[in-house]
Amino acid sequence: MKYIEYNCKNRVGYISFLRKEKRNAINNQFINEFNQAFILAEKDNKCKIIVLQNTGNVFCSGADLQYLEDIRSKTEDENIQDSKQLQTLFDNIYNSQKITISKIKGHAIAGGCGIISCTDFNYCTPNSKFGFTEVKIGFIPAIVSLYSIEKIGFSNTKKMFLSGEIINSEKAKRLGMIDKIIEESKIDEEVNTITEEFCKTLSKTSISEIKKMLQIIQKNNLKDNKNLVVKLNAKSRKTDDFKRGIDAFLNKKSIKW
């Protein structure tokens, strides 16, 4: 792959954006390679956590200028197929059965902000900036709207979409878009520490079941959810991880997952 690289180390799968000369801008090849890499990570049994990271000083600047130029000349059917590819990518990230993390060094704008709306945890450097600027070029952030509303809420999403405002890392943290701001010289080490702790202390089975449960709850009404959580609670009590965890807890032993 030219624009995306995947490798797994110590149970952490790293997906790196390599298009730094174009500020890791999105085009068809970037989307296709990103999807391929993410599927590899999702299927990799050695991988427990997936970290998205950038090379260069921009996480992702959104759509490539040539890509925007090309879509102007496409038919409606061609644009629908093109949009489905991006939707599939975001959906794969959002619905991953593994913990997903964005390690952000620099700006995440438009589609870049869309990517981090799909990951579970987001850590960034102090100089990072964020925004959905589509409104400024006569476009709309349609696909990412589903994930942004979940990440920062309806009201905050509405304000960011309509204003096209670029916000700093502090405001992004207040909105819930960012979990922690870390100095650039320390972010690699600190994210490594976080992933190492997650790998040691969190059950892989529980991570997967929790994420499945939350996805179903989002789609169901309250009555359906009440029945669902009772069944899931009972099912969880029969898993091997539960038995190991309870045994360790009752015997006051530490457990390595």
CSV table of C-alpha atoms in Angstrom, one decimal:
chain,number,residue,atom,x,y,z
A,1,MET,CA,0.0,0.0,0.0
A,2,LYS,CA,1.2,3.5,-0.8
A,3,TYR,CA,-0.7,5.8,1.5
A,4,ILE,CA,-1.5,3.5,4.5
A,5,GLU,CA,0.7,1.2,6.5
A,6,TYR,CA,-0.4,-1.5,9.0
A,7,ASN,CA,1.7,-3.3,11.5
A,8,CYS,CA,1.0,-5.0,14.9
A,9,LYS,CA,3.3,-4.8,17.9
A,10,ASN,CA,2.7,-6.0,21.4
A,11,ARG,CA,-1.0,-6.7,20.6
A,12,VAL,CA,-1.5,-3.1,19.3
A,13,GLY,CA,-2.3,-2.7,15.6
A,14,TYR,CA,-1.0,0.6,14.2
A,15,ILE,CA,-2.6,2.1,11.1
A,16,SER,CA,-0.3,4.9,9.8
A,17,PHE,CA,-1.2,7.7,7.3
A,18,LEU,CA,1.8,8.1,5.0
A,19,ARG,CA,0.6,10.9,2.7
A,20,LYS,CA,2.3,13.6,4.6
A,21,GLU,CA,3.3,15.6,1.5
A,22,LYS,CA,-0.4,16.1,0.9
A,23,ARG,CA,-1.2,16.6,4.6
A,24,ASN,CA,-2.7,13.1,4.6
A,25,ALA,CA,-5.6,14.3,2.5
A,26,ILE,CA,-8.3,11.8,1.5
A,27,ASN,CA,-8.8,10.5,-2.0
A,28,ASN,CA,-10.1,7.2,-3.4
A,29,GLN,CA,-6.8,5.4,-3.0
A,30,PHE,CA,-6.4,6.6,0.6
A,31,ILE,CA,-9.9,5.4,1.4
A,32,ASN,CA,-9.5,2.0,-0.2
A,33,GLU,CA,-6.1,1.4,1.4
A,34,PHE,CA,-7.4,2.6,4.8
A,35,ASN,CA,-10.3,0.2,4.5
A,36,GLN,CA,-8.0,-2.7,3.6
A,37,ALA,CA,-5.7,-1.9,6.5
A,38,PHE,CA,-8.6,-1.6,9.0
A,39,ILE,CA,-10.0,-5.0,7.9
A,40,LEU,CA,-6.6,-6.5,8.4
A,41,ALA,CA,-6.4,-5.1,11.9
A,42,GLU,CA,-9.9,-6.2,12.7
A,43,LYS,CA,-9.2,-9.8,11.6
A,44,ASP,CA,-5.7,-9.9,13.2
A,45,ASN,CA,-6.0,-12.2,16.3
A,46,LYS,CA,-2.8,-10.8,17.6
A,47,CYS,CA,-4.3,-7.3,17.6
A,48,LYS,CA,-6.3,-6.2,20.6
A,49,ILE,CA,-6.3,-2.4,20.2
A,50,ILE,CA,-6.2,-0.4,16.9
A,51,VAL,CA,-4.3,3.0,16.9
A,52,LEU,CA,-4.7,5.4,14.0
A,53,GLN,CA,-1.7,7.8,13.6
A,54,ASN,CA,-0.2,10.2,11.2
A,55,THR,CA,3.2,10.9,9.7
A,56,GLY,CA,4.0,14.6,9.2
A,57,ASN,CA,2.5,17.5,11.1
A,58,VAL,CA,-1.2,17.1,10.0
A,59,PHE,CA,-3.4,14.1,11.1
A,60,CYS,CA,-5.7,14.5,8.1
A,61,SER,CA,-6.7,17.6,6.2
A,62,GLY,CA,-9.9,16.3,4.7
A,63,ALA,CA,-10.6,15.7,1.0
A,64,ASP,CA,-7.8,16.1,-1.5
A,65,LEU,CA,-8.2,19.0,-3.9
A,66,GLN,CA,-8.0,16.8,-7.0
A,67,TYR,CA,-10.5,14.4,-5.4
A,68,LEU,CA,-12.9,17.3,-5.0
A,69,GLU,CA,-12.3,18.4,-8.6
A,70,ASP,CA,-13.0,14.8,-9.8
A,71,ILE,CA,-16.3,14.4,-7.9
A,72,ARG,CA,-17.7,17.5,-9.6
A,73,SER,CA,-17.7,15.7,-12.9
A,74,LYS,CA,-19.1,12.4,-11.6
A,75,THR,CA,-22.7,11.3,-12.2
A,76,GLU,CA,-25.1,11.0,-9.3
A,77,ASP,CA,-24.8,7.2,-9.4
A,78,GLU,CA,-21.0,7.4,-9.4
A,79,ASN,CA,-21.1,9.8,-6.5
A,80,ILE,CA,-23.4,7.5,-4.5
A,81,GLN,CA,-20.9,4.6,-5.0
A,82,ASP,CA,-18.0,6.8,-4.0
A,83,SER,CA,-19.9,8.0,-0.9
A,84,LYS,CA,-20.6,4.4,0.0
A,85,GLN,CA,-16.9,3.7,0.1
A,86,LEU,CA,-16.3,6.4,2.7
A,87,GLN,CA,-19.4,5.3,4.6
A,88,THR,CA,-18.0,1.8,4.8
A,89,LEU,CA,-14.7,3.1,6.1
A,90,PHE,CA,-16.3,5.1,8.9
A,91,ASP,CA,-18.7,2.3,9.7
A,92,ASN,CA,-15.9,-0.2,10.0
A,93,ILE,CA,-14.0,2.1,12.4
A,94,TYR,CA,-17.2,2.9,14.5
A,95,ASN,CA,-18.4,-0.7,14.6
A,96,SER,CA,-15.0,-2.3,15.4
A,97,GLN,CA,-15.1,-5.0,18.0
A,98,LYS,CA,-11.7,-3.7,19.3
A,99,ILE,CA,-10.7,-0.6,21.2
A,100,THR,CA,-9.9,2.1,18.6
A,101,ILE,CA,-7.7,5.1,19.3
A,102,SER,CA,-6.7,8.2,17.3
A,103,LYS,CA,-3.3,9.6,18.1
A,104,ILE,CA,-3.5,13.0,16.6
A,105,LYS,CA,-0.4,15.1,15.9
A,106,GLY,CA,-1.7,18.3,14.2
A,107,HIS,CA,-4.9,19.2,12.6
A,108,ALA,CA,-7.9,17.0,11.8
A,109,ILE,CA,-10.2,18.9,9.5
A,110,ALA,CA,-13.4,17.9,7.6
A,111,GLY,CA,-13.0,14.2,6.8
A,112,GLY,CA,-10.1,14.1,9.2
A,113,CYS,CA,-12.5,15.2,12.0
A,114,GLY,CA,-14.9,12.6,10.7
A,115,ILE,CA,-12.3,9.8,11.3
A,116,ILE,CA,-11.7,10.8,14.9
A,117,SER,CA,-15.5,11.0,15.5
A,118,CYS,CA,-15.5,7.2,14.9
A,119,THR,CA,-12.8,6.2,17.3
A,120,ASP,CA,-13.3,5.3,21.0
A,121,PHE,CA,-10.5,7.4,22.5
A,122,ASN,CA,-8.7,10.4,21.0
A,123,TYR,CA,-5.4,11.9,22.2
A,124,CYS,CA,-3.9,14.9,20.6
A,125,THR,CA,-1.0,17.4,20.8
A,126,PRO,CA,-1.7,21.0,22.1
A,127,ASN,CA,-1.3,22.6,18.6
A,128,SER,CA,-4.0,20.3,17.0
A,129,LYS,CA,-7.1,22.0,15.6
A,130,PHE,CA,-10.4,20.5,14.5
A,131,GLY,CA,-13.4,21.5,12.4
A,132,PHE,CA,-16.0,20.6,9.8
A,133,THR,CA,-15.4,23.2,7.1
A,134,GLU,CA,-17.6,21.7,4.4
A,135,VAL,CA,-20.1,24.5,4.7
A,136,LYS,CA,-17.5,26.9,3.5
A,137,ILE,CA,-17.2,25.2,0.1
A,138,GLY,CA,-20.9,24.5,-0.5
A,139,PHE,CA,-20.7,20.9,0.7
A,140,ILE,CA,-22.2,19.2,3.7
A,141,PRO,CA,-20.6,16.7,6.2
A,142,ALA,CA,-23.4,14.2,5.6
A,143,ILE,CA,-21.7,10.9,6.3
A,144,VAL,CA,-19.8,11.9,9.3
A,145,SER,CA,-23.0,13.5,10.9
A,146,LEU,CA,-24.0,10.1,12.2
A,147,TYR,CA,-20.8,9.7,14.2
A,148,SER,CA,-20.3,13.3,15.2
A,149,ILE,CA,-23.7,13.4,16.9
A,150,GLU,CA,-22.7,10.4,18.9
A,151,LYS,CA,-19.3,11.8,19.8
A,152,ILE,CA,-20.1,15.4,20.8
A,153,GLY,CA,-23.9,15.6,20.8
A,154,PHE,CA,-26.5,17.1,18.5
A,155,SER,CA,-26.2,20.7,19.6
A,156,ASN,CA,-22.4,20.9,19.4
A,157,THR,CA,-22.5,19.1,16.0
A,158,LYS,CA,-25.1,21.5,14.7
A,159,LYS,CA,-23.0,24.5,15.7
A,160,MET,CA,-19.8,23.2,14.3
A,161,PHE,CA,-21.4,22.1,11.0
A,162,LEU,CA,-23.2,25.4,10.5
A,163,SER,CA,-20.3,27.7,11.4
A,164,GLY,CA,-17.5,25.8,9.9
A,165,GLU,CA,-15.5,26.9,12.9
A,166,ILE,CA,-12.0,25.7,13.5
A,167,ILE,CA,-11.5,24.9,17.2
A,168,ASN,CA,-8.4,24.4,19.3
A,169,SER,CA,-7.5,21.3,21.3
A,170,GLU,CA,-8.8,22.8,24.6
A,171,LYS,CA,-12.3,23.4,23.1
A,172,ALA,CA,-12.3,20.0,21.4
A,173,LYS,CA,-11.6,18.4,24.8
A,174,ARG,CA,-14.4,20.4,26.5
A,175,LEU,CA,-16.8,19.1,23.8
A,176,GLY,CA,-15.8,15.5,24.3
A,177,MET,CA,-14.1,15.2,21.0
A,178,ILE,CA,-10.7,14.8,22.6
A,179,ASP,CA,-9.9,12.7,25.8
A,180,LYS,CA,-6.5,14.1,26.6
A,181,ILE,CA,-4.1,16.7,25.3
A,182,ILE,CA,-0.4,15.5,25.5
A,183,GLU,CA,2.8,17.3,24.6
A,184,GLU,CA,4.1,16.2,21.3
A,185,SER,CA,7.4,15.0,22.8
A,186,LYS,CA,5.5,12.7,25.1
A,187,ILE,CA,2.4,11.6,23.1
A,188,ASP,CA,4.0,8.4,21.6
A,189,GLU,CA,5.2,7.2,25.0
A,190,GLU,CA,2.0,8.1,26.8
A,191,VAL,CA,-0.3,6.4,24.3
A,192,ASN,CA,2.0,3.3,24.4
A,193,THR,CA,1.5,3.3,28.2
A,194,ILE,CA,-2.2,3.6,27.8
A,195,THR,CA,-2.4,0.8,25.3
A,196,GLU,CA,-0.1,-1.4,27.4
A,197,GLU,CA,-2.4,-0.9,30.4
A,198,PHE,CA,-5.5,-1.7,28.3
A,199,CYS,CA,-3.9,-4.9,27.0
A,200,LYS,CA,-3.0,-6.1,30.4
A,201,THR,CA,-6.1,-5.2,32.3
A,202,LEU,CA,-9.0,-5.5,29.9
A,203,SER,CA,-10.7,-8.7,28.7
A,204,LYS,CA,-10.8,-9.0,24.9
A,205,THR,CA,-14.1,-10.8,25.1
A,206,SER,CA,-15.7,-8.2,27.3
A,207,ILE,CA,-14.5,-5.4,25.0
A,208,SER,CA,-16.1,-7.0,22.1
A,209,GLU,CA,-19.4,-7.8,23.9
A,210,ILE,CA,-19.6,-4.3,25.4
A,211,LYS,CA,-19.2,-2.7,22.0
A,212,LYS,CA,-21.8,-5.0,20.4
A,213,MET,CA,-24.2,-4.3,23.3
A,214,LEU,CA,-23.9,-0.5,23.0
A,215,GLN,CA,-24.4,-0.7,19.2
A,216,ILE,CA,-27.6,-2.7,19.6
A,217,ILE,CA,-28.9,-0.4,22.4
A,218,GLN,CA,-28.5,2.6,20.2
A,219,LYS,CA,-30.7,1.0,17.6
A,220,ASN,CA,-33.4,-0.3,19.9
A,221,ASN,CA,-36.2,1.3,21.9
A,222,LEU,CA,-36.3,1.3,25.7
A,223,LYS,CA,-38.5,-1.8,26.0
A,224,ASP,CA,-36.3,-3.9,23.7
A,225,ASN,CA,-33.2,-2.7,25.5
A,226,LYS,CA,-34.5,-3.8,28.9
A,227,ASN,CA,-35.0,-7.3,27.6
A,228,LEU,CA,-31.6,-7.2,25.8
A,229,VAL,CA,-29.5,-6.2,28.8
A,230,VAL,CA,-31.0,-8.9,31.0
A,231,LYS,CA,-30.1,-11.6,28.3
A,232,LEU,CA,-26.7,-10.1,27.8
A,233,ASN,CA,-26.0,-10.0,31.5
A,234,ALA,CA,-26.9,-13.6,31.9
A,235,LYS,CA,-24.9,-14.6,28.8
A,236,SER,CA,-21.8,-12.8,30.1
A,237,ARG,CA,-21.9,-14.8,33.3
A,238,LYS,CA,-21.1,-18.0,31.3
A,239,THR,CA,-18.0,-16.8,29.5
A,240,ASP,CA,-14.6,-18.1,30.2
A,241,ASP,CA,-13.3,-14.6,30.8
A,242,PHE,CA,-16.0,-14.0,33.4
A,243,LYS,CA,-15.0,-17.3,35.2
A,244,ARG,CA,-11.3,-16.4,35.2
A,245,GLY,CA,-12.0,-12.8,36.3
A,246,ILE,CA,-14.3,-13.8,39.2
A,247,ASP,CA,-12.0,-16.5,40.3
A,248,ALA,CA,-9.1,-14.1,40.4
A,249,PHE,CA,-11.2,-11.5,42.2
A,250,LEU,CA,-12.5,-13.9,44.9
A,251,ASN,CA,-9.0,-15.2,45.5
A,252,LYS,CA,-7.5,-11.8,45.5
A,253,LYS,CA,-5.2,-12.6,42.6
A,254,SER,CA,-4.1,-10.3,39.8
A,255,ILE,CA,-5.0,-11.4,36.3
A,256,LYS,CA,-3.2,-10.7,33.0
A,257,TRP,CA,-5.5,-10.5,30.0
